[in-house]
Amino acid sequence: MTASFSTEFSEDLSAFPPERTVFSVAGTDLRVLDGDHPFLVANRSVIRENWEREIAANPALFDGRMVLQHRLKLSEAGIAGEAYIVPFSAFMWWRRQPERKGAIHLFAYPVLESSDGALVAIRMGAHTANPGQVYFAAGSLEPEDVVGGRCDIDSNMRREVMEETGLDLADAIAGEGLHAGHVRGSVSLFKLFRFDMTADEMVDFIGAHMLVADDKEIAGAVAIRSADPAAQPYNVAMLAIIDWYFSR
């Protein structure tokens, strides 16, 4: 679709196309600033209190560091952003808020496509922050994805897919263009990667990788063959993407 562009950074997504709409973007310029995120500064005590509740319910959670956007701008040049490094606990508090104000979560989705026209996703383990949910192998942007003060989404996608599935995006044919969508304050940037393997072969490959992987976050792989939203317990960010893919 054609987006209406804004020349100003915004702390919300009101200038973006409507939620659950897939649109093309020319590229990204996602700066990471020094200092503390204003959301963290304003909510430090409640973030700490909520984290105590989170780890009481799930001791396996780890308060690592991640990139959380402060402001975004959509233009003909793509999506530009200003972000800060925050503890994971800040994100966990943000996502519990009904309005999700004060920050924007942006992440990269590598959409794994099989040679027989299916999509391959993963099911998250019971000990993770999204237990049982099905979505494409991905993770939040982390400090190691920041190069020269800017987020490298291609590096993030390759690392996350390798860690979680054992598949190397360098072995796939990357689709043309970068796409995006958003829902409930989270922006997903995604790109297609087509492997010369059937969906069943990819699922078996990931299953074998799970046996030797250091990262035990996933509970299995899933082949997606239709846009049926009830086929799996999908993460909400998945729905617009699978609908877009299977309706092309």
Coordinates of C-alpha atoms in Angstrom, one line a residue, residues 75-195:
S75 CA 9.1 8.8 5.3
E76 CA 9.9 8.0 1.7
A77 CA 13.4 7.1 2.9
G78 CA 11.9 4.4 5.2
I79 CA 11.7 4.2 9.0
A80 CA 14.0 6.3 11.1
G81 CA 14.2 5.9 14.9
E82 CA 15.7 7.1 18.1
A83 CA 16.2 4.5 20.7
Y84 CA 17.9 3.7 24.0
I85 CA 19.4 0.5 25.6
V86 CA 17.1 -0.6 28.4
P87 CA 16.8 -3.6 30.7
F88 CA 14.4 -6.3 29.6
S89 CA 12.4 -5.6 32.7
A90 CA 11.5 -2.2 31.3
F91 CA 10.0 -3.8 28.2
M92 CA 8.1 -6.3 30.3
W93 CA 6.5 -3.4 32.2
W94 CA 5.8 -1.5 29.0
R95 CA 4.0 -4.4 27.4
R96 CA 1.7 -4.8 30.3
Q97 CA 0.3 -1.3 29.9
P98 CA -3.1 -1.2 28.2
E99 CA -2.1 2.0 26.2
R100 CA 1.6 1.1 25.8
K101 CA 2.6 4.8 25.9
G102 CA 6.1 6.2 26.3
A103 CA 8.0 3.7 24.1
I104 CA 7.7 1.7 20.8
H105 CA 8.9 -1.8 20.4
L106 CA 10.5 -2.4 17.0
F107 CA 11.9 -5.8 16.0
A108 CA 13.0 -7.6 12.8
Y109 CA 11.1 -10.7 11.5
P110 CA 13.0 -13.0 9.1
V111 CA 10.1 -14.8 7.4
L112 CA 11.4 -18.3 6.5
E113 CA 9.8 -19.6 3.3
S114 CA 10.1 -23.3 2.1
S115 CA 10.6 -24.5 -1.4
D116 CA 7.1 -25.9 -1.4
G117 CA 5.4 -22.5 -0.5
A118 CA 5.0 -22.8 3.2
L119 CA 6.3 -20.7 6.0
V120 CA 8.3 -22.1 8.9
A121 CA 8.0 -20.7 12.4
I122 CA 8.9 -21.7 15.9
R123 CA 6.9 -22.5 19.1
M124 CA 8.3 -20.9 22.2
G125 CA 9.2 -22.9 25.3
A126 CA 7.2 -22.9 28.5
H127 CA 9.9 -21.1 30.4
T128 CA 10.1 -18.1 28.1
A129 CA 8.3 -14.7 28.2
N130 CA 5.9 -15.9 25.4
P131 CA 5.2 -19.5 26.4
G132 CA 3.6 -21.6 23.7
Q133 CA 3.2 -18.7 21.2
V134 CA 4.1 -19.4 17.5
Y135 CA 6.1 -16.8 15.6
F136 CA 9.0 -16.5 13.2
A137 CA 12.4 -17.1 14.7
A138 CA 13.3 -13.6 15.9
G139 CA 14.3 -11.6 19.0
S140 CA 14.4 -8.0 20.1
L141 CA 17.3 -5.9 19.0
E142 CA 20.2 -6.1 21.4
P143 CA 23.4 -4.1 22.1
E144 CA 25.4 -6.5 19.9
D145 CA 23.1 -5.5 16.9
V146 CA 24.2 -1.9 17.3
V147 CA 27.0 -0.9 14.9
G148 CA 28.3 2.7 14.7
G149 CA 25.4 3.9 16.9
R150 CA 22.7 2.3 14.6
C151 CA 20.8 -0.9 14.6
D152 CA 21.8 -3.5 12.1
I153 CA 18.6 -5.4 11.5
D154 CA 20.2 -7.8 8.9
S155 CA 22.7 -8.9 11.5
N156 CA 20.0 -9.3 14.1
M157 CA 17.9 -11.5 11.8
R158 CA 20.8 -13.8 10.9
R159 CA 21.9 -14.2 14.5
E160 CA 18.5 -15.0 15.9
V161 CA 17.6 -17.5 13.1
M162 CA 21.0 -19.2 13.6
E163 CA 20.6 -19.4 17.4
E164 CA 17.1 -20.7 17.4
T165 CA 16.9 -22.9 14.3
G166 CA 20.5 -23.6 13.1
L167 CA 19.5 -22.3 9.6
D168 CA 21.8 -19.7 8.0
L169 CA 20.0 -16.9 6.2
A170 CA 23.1 -16.7 4.0
D171 CA 22.0 -20.0 2.5
A172 CA 18.6 -18.6 1.5
I173 CA 17.5 -16.3 -1.3
A174 CA 16.3 -13.0 0.2
G175 CA 13.1 -11.6 -1.1
E176 CA 13.0 -8.1 -2.7
G177 CA 12.2 -5.3 -0.4
L178 CA 11.6 -4.7 3.3
H179 CA 8.1 -4.7 4.7
A180 CA 6.5 -3.5 8.0
G181 CA 3.4 -3.7 10.1
H182 CA 2.4 -2.7 13.6
V183 CA 0.0 -3.7 16.3
R184 CA -0.3 -2.5 19.9
G185 CA 2.8 -0.3 19.8
S186 CA 5.1 -2.9 18.3
V187 CA 6.5 -2.5 14.8
S188 CA 7.7 -5.6 12.9
L189 CA 10.1 -5.2 10.1
F190 CA 10.2 -8.3 7.9
K191 CA 11.8 -9.8 4.9
L192 CA 11.3 -13.1 3.1
F193 CA 14.1 -15.7 3.0
R194 CA 13.4 -18.7 0.7
F195 CA 15.3 -21.9 1.4

